[in-house]
């Protein structure tokens, strides 16, 4: 079986360093908010190109905390609107509604599967306070047009960078393009922890300080609570492991690009298309999505032939039960993507032989 993602093989690459890092934490007796966090936050902020990094418990909390901080700073208030792509993973939407803000869904481009920047401005109203872009599948969603819209209407630009660690736009890393960015280090991400983990990057020192306080029960001084906060902290073992893996992220990304290029250059089937890659620097191929109306047939065929695939994601946010009656508009492009998307194996450890076999199987699919 060719696994969709072989996490054991991923870990095996740097197993000794990872064990050494974990043991260092175990032996230190210090498991939260210590030197490992400080080291990783410093190294990750330098890697992204942002002044500040705050480690948190997961990617959803990272998004939630950014929005909550803007509310506490009185930049936003309950009922304000946040523009967000309609085809994102549900975490982007949950973070908005958790803060009693209103998500305004904008359709993606069928060509790139990223938010369609030509549709954003018409969605702006006096209650719009931010655009949340999602670098979905590892491709940069930012465009100069989006930046111009934010400046024109004085909107915050929030990046959901959960799937795009190492992605660049004109020499700048995603996670440093907007006012603040949320990162997920879920084990399957390009930079993955050994459990849930996340971070926020920003150049806004005030925002960073407030986020850190909110994530620590609302306290910046022990037993003194300035806000009704939450407990969302990156633990020392995860920070130490992430710091090991960060050193190899660019090499891992290059391998992903090599696999993606082979797929694009060699898959040739009339019932299959893939998103356009506008800039290879602006894509880190967290996932390799293909689109086909025959996806269930194709998935079954690949499974029978020993290839594991996944669907990202079968039901779009606006059709989920938890948001029943919440969204009144139709999103046909989003629905088309969610009805046809199928993700092929792509990772730093998938072999050339495995990739070649996958391509041969797809090209002979009838």
mmCIF file of C-alpha atoms in Angstrom:
data_model
loop_
_atom_site.group_PDB
_atom_site.id
_atom_site.type_symbol
_atom_site.label_atom_id
_atom_site.label_comp_id
_atom_site.label_asym_id
_atom_site.label_seq_id
_atom_site.Cartn_x
_atom_site.Cartn_y
_atom_site.Cartn_z
ATOM 1 C CA UNK A 1 0.000 0.000 0.000
ATOM 2 C CA UNK A 2 1.258 3.471 -0.921
ATOM 3 C CA UNK A 3 0.148 5.512 2.083
ATOM 4 C CA UNK A 4 -1.348 8.946 1.581
ATOM 5 C CA UNK A 5 1.110 10.186 4.202
ATOM 6 C CA UNK A 6 3.572 7.920 5.982
ATOM 7 C CA UNK A 7 4.193 9.781 9.231
ATOM 8 C CA UNK A 8 6.418 7.017 10.572
ATOM 9 C CA UNK A 9 8.738 7.433 7.588
ATOM 10 C CA UNK A 10 8.641 11.211 7.967
ATOM 11 C CA UNK A 11 9.718 10.885 11.602
ATOM 12 C CA UNK A 12 12.352 8.282 10.777
ATOM 13 C CA UNK A 13 14.308 10.843 8.735
ATOM 14 C CA UNK A 14 15.262 12.787 11.871
ATOM 15 C CA UNK A 15 14.431 10.259 14.572
ATOM 16 C CA UNK A 16 17.597 10.620 16.641
ATOM 17 C CA UNK A 17 17.449 14.410 16.720
ATOM 18 C CA UNK A 18 13.778 14.297 17.654
ATOM 19 C CA UNK A 19 14.380 11.810 20.473
ATOM 20 C CA UNK A 20 17.270 13.927 21.734
ATOM 21 C CA UNK A 21 15.071 17.033 21.736
ATOM 22 C CA UNK A 22 12.225 15.270 23.564
ATOM 23 C CA UNK A 23 14.617 13.801 26.128
ATOM 24 C CA UNK A 24 16.130 17.217 26.714
ATOM 25 C CA UNK A 25 12.689 18.498 27.709
ATOM 26 C CA UNK A 26 11.894 15.453 29.858
ATOM 27 C CA UNK A 27 15.142 15.780 31.751
ATOM 28 C CA UNK A 28 14.739 19.526 32.217
ATOM 29 C CA UNK A 29 11.564 19.163 34.273
ATOM 30 C CA UNK A 30 10.178 22.297 32.567
ATOM 31 C CA UNK A 31 7.250 21.512 30.263
ATOM 32 C CA UNK A 32 5.453 24.795 29.522
ATOM 33 C CA UNK A 33 6.552 28.304 28.551
ATOM 34 C CA UNK A 34 10.253 27.631 28.780
ATOM 35 C CA UNK A 35 13.417 27.793 26.724
ATOM 36 C CA UNK A 36 12.201 25.424 24.005
ATOM 37 C CA UNK A 37 9.276 27.701 23.271
ATOM 38 C CA UNK A 38 11.518 30.728 23.252
ATOM 39 C CA UNK A 39 13.921 29.055 20.846
ATOM 40 C CA UNK A 40 11.262 27.833 18.459
ATOM 41 C CA UNK A 41 9.344 31.115 18.499
ATOM 42 C CA UNK A 42 12.537 32.996 17.691
ATOM 43 C CA UNK A 43 13.582 30.607 14.915
ATOM 44 C CA UNK A 44 10.109 30.413 13.389
ATOM 45 C CA UNK A 45 9.571 34.180 13.403
ATOM 46 C CA UNK A 46 12.962 34.589 11.705
ATOM 47 C CA UNK A 47 12.054 31.938 9.153
ATOM 48 C CA UNK A 48 8.708 33.579 8.377
ATOM 49 C CA UNK A 49 10.141 37.091 8.451
ATOM 50 C CA UNK A 50 7.889 38.444 11.198
ATOM 51 C CA UNK A 51 8.858 40.350 14.331
ATOM 52 C CA UNK A 52 6.802 38.233 16.714
ATOM 53 C CA UNK A 53 5.767 34.611 17.112
ATOM 54 C CA UNK A 54 3.492 33.216 19.827
ATOM 55 C CA UNK A 55 3.164 29.465 20.203
ATOM 56 C CA UNK A 56 -0.393 28.286 20.915
ATOM 57 C CA UNK A 57 -2.220 24.985 21.273
ATOM 58 C CA UNK A 58 -3.453 24.577 17.683
ATOM 59 C CA UNK A 59 -4.254 26.364 14.442
ATOM 60 C CA UNK A 60 -7.893 27.026 15.265
ATOM 61 C CA UNK A 61 -6.902 28.750 18.501
ATOM 62 C CA UNK A 62 -4.399 30.820 16.551
ATOM 63 C CA UNK A 63 -7.186 32.186 14.348
ATOM 64 C CA UNK A 64 -9.557 32.613 17.280
ATOM 65 C CA UNK A 65 -6.975 34.518 19.305
ATOM 66 C CA UNK A 66 -6.115 36.931 16.491
ATOM 67 C CA UNK A 67 -9.762 37.901 16.119
ATOM 68 C CA UNK A 68 -10.352 38.025 19.870
ATOM 69 C CA UNK A 69 -7.352 40.337 20.279
ATOM 70 C CA UNK A 70 -8.705 42.709 17.627
ATOM 71 C CA UNK A 71 -12.008 42.793 19.514
ATOM 72 C CA UNK A 72 -10.237 43.599 22.794
ATOM 73 C CA UNK A 73 -8.283 46.319 20.955
ATOM 74 C CA UNK A 74 -11.657 47.724 19.776
ATOM 75 C CA UNK A 75 -10.633 47.342 16.149
ATOM 76 C CA UNK A 76 -13.540 44.919 15.749
ATOM 77 C CA UNK A 77 -16.791 44.331 17.582
ATOM 78 C CA UNK A 78 -19.414 41.606 17.625
ATOM 79 C CA UNK A 79 -21.387 41.542 14.361
ATOM 80 C CA UNK A 80 -18.555 42.877 12.206
ATOM 81 C CA UNK A 81 -17.870 41.052 8.956
ATOM 82 C CA UNK A 82 -14.824 39.044 7.923
ATOM 83 C CA UNK A 83 -14.408 38.125 4.255
ATOM 84 C CA UNK A 84 -13.195 34.540 3.857
ATOM 85 C CA UNK A 85 -13.029 32.019 0.988
ATOM 86 C CA UNK A 86 -16.113 29.812 0.702
ATOM 87 C CA UNK A 87 -14.079 26.670 -0.006
ATOM 88 C CA UNK A 88 -11.876 26.751 3.076
ATOM 89 C CA UNK A 89 -11.624 24.151 5.823
ATOM 90 C CA UNK A 90 -14.229 24.767 8.509
ATOM 91 C CA UNK A 91 -11.679 26.015 11.095
ATOM 92 C CA UNK A 92 -11.462 29.354 9.272
ATOM 93 C CA UNK A 93 -15.223 29.825 9.666
ATOM 94 C CA UNK A 94 -15.366 28.512 13.243
ATOM 95 C CA UNK A 95 -12.792 31.078 14.373
ATOM 96 C CA UNK A 96 -14.975 33.872 13.018
ATOM 97 C CA UNK A 97 -18.297 32.693 14.446
ATOM 98 C CA UNK A 98 -16.683 31.744 17.796
ATOM 99 C CA UNK A 99 -15.956 35.464 18.189
ATOM 100 C CA UNK A 100 -19.512 36.397 17.189
ATOM 101 C CA UNK A 101 -18.264 37.926 13.991
ATOM 102 C CA UNK A 102 -19.932 37.273 10.641
ATOM 103 C CA UNK A 103 -18.166 35.304 7.900
ATOM 104 C CA UNK A 104 -18.808 36.649 4.409
ATOM 105 C CA UNK A 105 -18.037 33.872 1.949
ATOM 106 C CA UNK A 106 -16.396 34.689 -1.369
ATOM 107 C CA UNK A 107 -16.112 32.122 -4.135
ATOM 108 C CA UNK A 108 -12.706 30.803 -5.222
ATOM 109 C CA UNK A 109 -11.216 30.769 -8.680
ATOM 110 C CA UNK A 110 -11.773 27.405 -10.343
ATOM 111 C CA UNK A 111 -8.357 27.862 -11.963
ATOM 112 C CA UNK A 112 -6.306 28.124 -8.750
ATOM 113 C CA UNK A 113 -8.833 27.072 -6.039
ATOM 114 C CA UNK A 114 -7.812 30.223 -4.102
ATOM 115 C CA UNK A 115 -10.144 33.101 -3.217
ATOM 116 C CA UNK A 116 -11.119 35.016 -6.363
ATOM 117 C CA UNK A 117 -9.728 38.513 -5.841
ATOM 118 C CA UNK A 118 -12.048 39.904 -8.544
ATOM 119 C CA UNK A 119 -15.060 39.132 -6.298
ATOM 120 C CA UNK A 120 -13.758 40.516 -3.016
ATOM 121 C CA UNK A 121 -14.431 44.231 -3.383
ATOM 122 C CA UNK A 122 -18.125 43.739 -4.106
ATOM 123 C CA UNK A 123 -18.403 41.869 -0.791
ATOM 124 C CA UNK A 124 -17.036 44.815 1.231
ATOM 125 C CA UNK A 125 -19.605 46.702 3.343
ATOM 126 C CA UNK A 126 -19.311 49.330 6.107
ATOM 127 C CA UNK A 127 -19.226 46.440 8.606
ATOM 128 C CA UNK A 128 -16.280 44.686 6.937
ATOM 129 C CA UNK A 129 -13.222 44.737 9.169
ATOM 130 C CA UNK A 130 -10.881 42.141 7.674
ATOM 131 C CA UNK A 131 -10.099 39.791 4.830
ATOM 132 C CA UNK A 132 -8.997 36.335 5.917
ATOM 133 C CA UNK A 133 -7.082 34.649 3.113
ATOM 134 C CA UNK A 134 -6.419 30.923 3.278
ATOM 135 C CA UNK A 135 -3.359 29.555 1.506
ATOM 136 C CA UNK A 136 -5.269 26.392 0.694
ATOM 137 C CA UNK A 137 -3.422 23.220 -0.360
ATOM 138 C CA UNK A 138 -0.127 25.089 0.101
ATOM 139 C CA UNK A 139 -0.605 27.677 -2.673
ATOM 140 C CA UNK A 140 -0.299 31.403 -1.906
ATOM 141 C CA UNK A 141 -3.710 33.096 -1.904
ATOM 142 C CA UNK A 142 -2.338 36.629 -1.583
ATOM 143 C CA UNK A 143 -2.370 38.980 -4.562
ATOM 144 C CA UNK A 144 -1.415 42.630 -4.934
ATOM 145 C CA UNK A 145 -5.096 43.333 -5.614
ATOM 146 C CA UNK A 146 -6.053 41.948 -2.197
ATOM 147 C CA UNK A 147 -3.402 44.167 -0.593
ATOM 148 C CA UNK A 148 -4.791 47.192 -2.446
ATOM 149 C CA UNK A 149 -8.356 46.432 -1.291
ATOM 150 C CA UNK A 150 -7.191 46.226 2.318
ATOM 151 C CA UNK A 151 -5.486 49.618 2.018
ATOM 152 C CA UNK A 152 -8.446 51.209 0.212
ATOM 153 C CA UNK A 153 -10.987 50.174 2.860
ATOM 154 C CA UNK A 154 -8.639 50.100 5.877
ATOM 155 C CA UNK A 155 -9.134 46.370 6.437
ATOM 156 C CA UNK A 156 -6.978 43.982 8.421
ATOM 157 C CA UNK A 157 -5.424 41.171 6.407
ATOM 158 C CA UNK A 158 -5.357 37.880 8.309
ATOM 159 C CA UNK A 159 -3.567 34.851 6.866
ATOM 160 C CA UNK A 160 -4.671 31.311 7.554
ATOM 161 C CA UNK A 161 -1.273 29.766 6.879
ATOM 162 C CA UNK A 162 -2.092 26.319 8.249
ATOM 163 C CA UNK A 163 -1.211 24.581 4.972
ATOM 164 C CA UNK A 164 1.548 26.776 3.570
ATOM 165 C CA UNK A 165 4.677 26.786 5.747
ATOM 166 C CA UNK A 166 7.566 27.924 3.556
ATOM 167 C CA UNK A 167 5.425 29.372 0.790
ATOM 168 C CA UNK A 168 6.623 32.682 -0.688
ATOM 169 C CA UNK A 169 5.189 35.672 -2.542
ATOM 170 C CA UNK A 170 7.732 37.903 -4.308
ATOM 171 C CA UNK A 171 10.444 36.895 -1.860
ATOM 172 C CA UNK A 172 8.325 37.188 1.292
ATOM 173 C CA UNK A 173 7.025 34.191 3.215
ATOM 174 C CA UNK A 174 3.325 33.668 3.715
ATOM 175 C CA UNK A 175 2.712 34.395 7.359
ATOM 176 C CA UNK A 176 4.411 37.777 6.965
ATOM 177 C CA UNK A 177 2.225 39.252 4.202
ATOM 178 C CA UNK A 178 -0.683 40.457 6.329
ATOM 179 C CA UNK A 179 -1.313 42.019 9.731
ATOM 180 C CA UNK A 180 -1.312 38.647 11.475
ATOM 181 C CA UNK A 181 -1.131 34.990 10.520
ATOM 182 C CA UNK A 182 -2.253 31.712 12.056
ATOM 183 C CA UNK A 183 -0.234 28.524 11.672
ATOM 184 C CA UNK A 184 -1.179 24.924 12.394
ATOM 185 C CA UNK A 185 1.411 22.278 13.210
ATOM 186 C CA UNK A 186 -1.015 19.363 13.140
ATOM 187 C CA UNK A 187 1.067 16.199 12.521
ATOM 188 C CA UNK A 188 0.173 15.992 8.826
ATOM 189 C CA UNK A 189 1.194 19.569 8.006
ATOM 190 C CA UNK A 190 4.386 20.398 6.107
ATOM 191 C CA UNK A 191 5.836 21.399 9.466
ATOM 192 C CA UNK A 192 4.117 18.952 11.784
ATOM 193 C CA UNK A 193 4.302 18.349 15.517
ATOM 194 C CA UNK A 194 3.616 15.094 17.394
ATOM 195 C CA UNK A 195 0.153 16.297 18.329
ATOM 196 C CA UNK A 196 -1.836 19.502 18.111
ATOM 197 C CA UNK A 197 0.191 22.709 18.030
ATOM 198 C CA UNK A 198 0.000 26.150 16.450
ATOM 199 C CA UNK A 199 1.422 29.656 16.336
ATOM 200 C CA UNK A 200 0.670 33.255 15.452
ATOM 201 C CA UNK A 201 3.112 35.512 13.610
ATOM 202 C CA UNK A 202 2.807 39.273 13.323
ATOM 203 C CA UNK A 203 4.798 42.499 13.163
ATOM 204 C CA UNK A 204 2.283 44.135 15.517
ATOM 205 C CA UNK A 205 3.962 44.079 18.930
ATOM 206 C CA UNK A 206 0.799 45.220 20.733
ATOM 207 C CA UNK A 207 -1.257 42.470 19.112
ATOM 208 C CA UNK A 208 1.407 39.880 19.956
ATOM 209 C CA UNK A 209 1.499 40.894 23.615
ATOM 210 C CA UNK A 210 -2.285 40.779 23.887
ATOM 211 C CA UNK A 211 -2.503 37.390 22.153
ATOM 212 C CA UNK A 212 0.072 35.960 24.553
ATOM 213 C CA UNK A 213 -1.946 37.265 27.504
ATOM 214 C CA UNK A 214 -5.271 35.979 26.165
ATOM 215 C CA UNK A 215 -3.772 32.550 25.519
ATOM 216 C CA UNK A 216 -2.547 32.376 29.137
ATOM 217 C CA UNK A 217 -5.977 32.564 30.797
ATOM 218 C CA UNK A 218 -6.034 36.314 30.166
ATOM 219 C CA UNK A 219 -3.062 36.834 32.471
ATOM 220 C CA UNK A 220 0.297 38.517 31.941
ATOM 221 C CA UNK A 221 1.100 38.527 35.681
ATOM 222 C CA UNK A 222 0.576 35.351 37.693
ATOM 223 C CA UNK A 223 -2.860 35.235 39.368
ATOM 224 C CA UNK A 224 -3.812 38.608 37.875
ATOM 225 C CA UNK A 225 -6.390 38.288 35.102
ATOM 226 C CA UNK A 226 -6.902 41.273 32.836
ATOM 227 C CA UNK A 227 -9.149 39.433 30.367
ATOM 228 C CA UNK A 228 -11.449 36.431 30.277
ATOM 229 C CA UNK A 229 -8.888 34.409 28.387
ATOM 230 C CA UNK A 230 -8.320 30.783 27.536
ATOM 231 C CA UNK A 231 -5.626 28.166 27.986
ATOM 232 C CA UNK A 232 -3.852 27.795 24.642
ATOM 233 C CA UNK A 233 -0.123 27.207 24.944
ATOM 234 C CA UNK A 234 2.463 25.322 22.892
ATOM 235 C CA UNK A 235 4.088 22.755 25.159
ATOM 236 C CA UNK A 236 7.868 22.400 25.428
ATOM 237 C CA UNK A 237 8.123 18.959 23.807
ATOM 238 C CA UNK A 238 6.191 20.056 20.719
ATOM 239 C CA UNK A 239 8.275 23.232 20.482
ATOM 240 C CA UNK A 240 11.510 21.226 20.680
ATOM 241 C CA UNK A 241 10.352 18.760 18.012
ATOM 242 C CA UNK A 242 9.167 21.545 15.711
ATOM 243 C CA UNK A 243 12.502 23.299 16.050
ATOM 244 C CA UNK A 244 14.273 20.161 14.825
ATOM 245 C CA UNK A 245 11.939 19.746 11.873
ATOM 246 C CA UNK A 246 12.074 23.445 10.930
ATOM 247 C CA UNK A 247 15.709 23.014 9.863
ATOM 248 C CA UNK A 248 14.649 20.565 7.160
ATOM 249 C CA UNK A 249 11.473 22.291 5.981
ATOM 250 C CA UNK A 250 12.957 23.838 2.824
ATOM 251 C CA UNK A 251 14.468 20.527 1.724
ATOM 252 C CA UNK A 252 11.149 18.786 2.374
ATOM 253 C CA UNK A 253 9.374 21.470 0.352
ATOM 254 C CA UNK A 254 11.692 20.960 -2.597
ATOM 255 C CA UNK A 255 10.896 17.258 -2.575
ATOM 256 C CA UNK A 256 7.170 18.050 -2.586
ATOM 257 C CA UNK A 257 7.701 20.333 -5.572
ATOM 258 C CA UNK A 258 9.594 17.623 -7.437
ATOM 259 C CA UNK A 259 6.738 15.176 -6.885
ATOM 260 C CA UNK A 260 4.145 17.758 -7.919
ATOM 261 C CA UNK A 261 6.047 18.606 -11.089
ATOM 262 C CA UNK A 262 6.208 14.917 -12.032
ATOM 263 C CA UNK A 263 2.455 14.565 -11.513
ATOM 264 C CA UNK A 264 1.687 17.660 -13.585
ATOM 265 C CA UNK A 265 4.028 16.723 -16.419
ATOM 266 C CA UNK A 266 2.995 13.077 -16.615
ATOM 267 C CA UNK A 267 -0.656 12.654 -15.629
ATOM 268 C CA UNK A 268 -2.628 12.617 -18.846
ATOM 269 C CA UNK A 269 -6.275 11.657 -18.497
ATOM 270 C CA UNK A 270 -9.291 13.327 -20.099
ATOM 271 C CA UNK A 271 -11.373 13.162 -16.903
ATOM 272 C CA UNK A 272 -8.754 14.782 -14.664
ATOM 273 C CA UNK A 273 -7.583 18.364 -14.255
ATOM 274 C CA UNK A 274 -5.440 20.075 -11.621
ATOM 275 C CA UNK A 275 -5.197 23.630 -10.300
ATOM 276 C CA UNK A 276 -2.932 26.015 -12.153
ATOM 277 C CA UNK A 277 0.433 26.758 -10.536
ATOM 278 C CA UNK A 278 1.055 30.453 -11.187
ATOM 279 C CA UNK A 279 4.404 30.576 -9.392
ATOM 280 C CA UNK A 280 6.395 27.594 -8.136
ATOM 281 C CA UNK A 281 7.870 29.723 -5.331
ATOM 282 C CA UNK A 282 4.324 30.496 -4.212
ATOM 283 C CA UNK A 283 3.370 26.850 -3.684
ATOM 284 C CA UNK A 284 4.590 24.284 -1.148
ATOM 285 C CA UNK A 285 2.183 21.491 -2.117
ATOM 286 C CA UNK A 286 0.857 20.566 1.280
ATOM 287 C CA UNK A 287 -1.667 18.633 -0.782
ATOM 288 C CA UNK A 288 -1.841 17.680 -4.435
ATOM 289 C CA UNK A 289 -5.501 18.030 -5.420
ATOM 290 C CA UNK A 290 -6.886 16.787 -8.708
ATOM 291 C CA UNK A 291 -10.410 17.443 -9.920
ATOM 292 C CA UNK A 292 -12.614 14.788 -11.506
ATOM 293 C CA UNK A 293 -16.348 14.159 -11.692
ATOM 294 C CA UNK A 294 -15.399 10.473 -11.482
ATOM 295 C CA UNK A 295 -13.480 10.901 -8.223
ATOM 296 C CA UNK A 296 -15.252 8.105 -6.331
ATOM 297 C CA UNK A 297 -14.641 5.663 -9.164
ATOM 298 C CA UNK A 298 -11.028 6.808 -9.379
ATOM 299 C CA UNK A 299 -10.543 6.627 -5.617
ATOM 300 C CA UNK A 300 -11.953 3.087 -5.515
ATOM 301 C CA UNK A 301 -9.737 2.056 -8.431
ATOM 302 C CA UNK A 302 -6.609 3.463 -6.776
ATOM 303 C CA UNK A 303 -7.513 1.823 -3.459
ATOM 304 C CA UNK A 304 -7.928 -1.542 -5.189
ATOM 305 C CA UNK A 305 -4.469 -1.049 -6.675
ATOM 306 C CA UNK A 306 -2.804 -0.163 -3.379
ATOM 307 C CA UNK A 307 -2.838 3.645 -3.446
ATOM 308 C CA UNK A 308 -4.377 5.579 -0.558
ATOM 309 C CA UNK A 309 -6.057 8.909 -1.412
ATOM 310 C CA UNK A 310 -8.135 11.420 0.559
ATOM 311 C CA UNK A 311 -10.853 13.931 -0.247
ATOM 312 C CA UNK A 312 -10.307 17.538 0.921
ATOM 313 C CA UNK A 313 -13.145 18.235 1.665
ATOM 314 C CA UNK A 314 -16.387 16.396 0.794
ATOM 315 C CA UNK A 315 -18.783 18.981 2.307
ATOM 316 C CA UNK A 316 -18.150 22.750 2.103
ATOM 317 C CA UNK A 317 -18.678 24.877 5.244
ATOM 318 C CA UNK A 318 -21.929 26.467 4.066
ATOM 319 C CA UNK A 319 -23.569 23.026 3.722
ATOM 320 C CA UNK A 320 -22.405 21.671 7.088
ATOM 321 C CA UNK A 321 -25.135 20.872 9.627
ATOM 322 C CA UNK A 322 -23.610 23.214 12.212
ATOM 323 C CA UNK A 323 -24.214 26.154 9.844
ATOM 324 C CA UNK A 324 -27.664 25.070 8.661
ATOM 325 C CA UNK A 325 -29.636 28.221 7.784
ATOM 326 C CA UNK A 326 -26.635 30.463 8.441
ATOM 327 C CA UNK A 327 -25.679 31.168 4.823
ATOM 328 C CA UNK A 328 -28.368 32.187 2.347
ATOM 329 C CA UNK A 329 -26.311 32.594 -0.825
ATOM 330 C CA UNK A 330 -25.354 29.898 -3.331
ATOM 331 C CA UNK A 331 -21.734 28.947 -3.943
ATOM 332 C CA UNK A 332 -21.688 26.801 -7.098
ATOM 333 C CA UNK A 333 -17.931 27.010 -7.745
ATOM 334 C CA UNK A 334 -17.166 25.969 -4.186
ATOM 335 C CA UNK A 335 -19.630 23.095 -4.446
ATOM 336 C CA UNK A 336 -18.091 21.970 -7.732
ATOM 337 C CA UNK A 337 -14.637 21.856 -6.128
ATOM 338 C CA UNK A 338 -15.896 19.944 -3.103
ATOM 339 C CA UNK A 339 -17.719 17.466 -5.358
ATOM 340 C CA UNK A 340 -14.699 16.736 -7.559
ATOM 341 C CA UNK A 341 -11.525 17.131 -5.429
ATOM 342 C CA UNK A 342 -9.287 14.131 -4.740
ATOM 343 C CA UNK A 343 -5.832 14.385 -3.128
ATOM 344 C CA UNK A 344 -2.949 12.193 -4.288
ATOM 345 C CA UNK A 345 -0.036 11.131 -2.058
ATOM 346 C CA UNK A 346 2.609 13.829 -1.766
ATOM 347 C CA UNK A 347 5.241 14.145 0.947
ATOM 348 C CA UNK A 348 9.004 14.265 1.460
ATOM 349 C CA UNK A 349 9.120 10.465 1.785
ATOM 350 C CA UNK A 350 7.019 9.253 -1.159
ATOM 351 C CA UNK A 351 9.475 7.563 -3.553
ATOM 352 C CA UNK A 352 10.025 8.080 -7.269
ATOM 353 C CA UNK A 353 8.906 4.512 -7.918
ATOM 354 C CA UNK A 354 5.687 5.083 -5.965
ATOM 355 C CA UNK A 355 4.958 8.330 -7.780
ATOM 356 C CA UNK A 356 5.613 6.690 -11.157
ATOM 357 C CA UNK A 357 3.269 3.829 -10.253
ATOM 358 C CA UNK A 358 0.518 6.261 -9.241
ATOM 359 C CA UNK A 359 0.839 8.138 -12.547
ATOM 360 C CA UNK A 360 0.739 4.902 -14.562
ATOM 361 C CA UNK A 361 -2.369 3.742 -12.707
ATOM 362 C CA UNK A 362 -4.159 7.053 -13.277
ATOM 363 C CA UNK A 363 -3.280 7.168 -16.962
ATOM 364 C CA UNK A 364 -4.686 3.645 -17.495
ATOM 365 C CA UNK A 365 -7.895 4.333 -15.511
ATOM 366 C CA UNK A 366 -10.954 3.608 -17.674
#
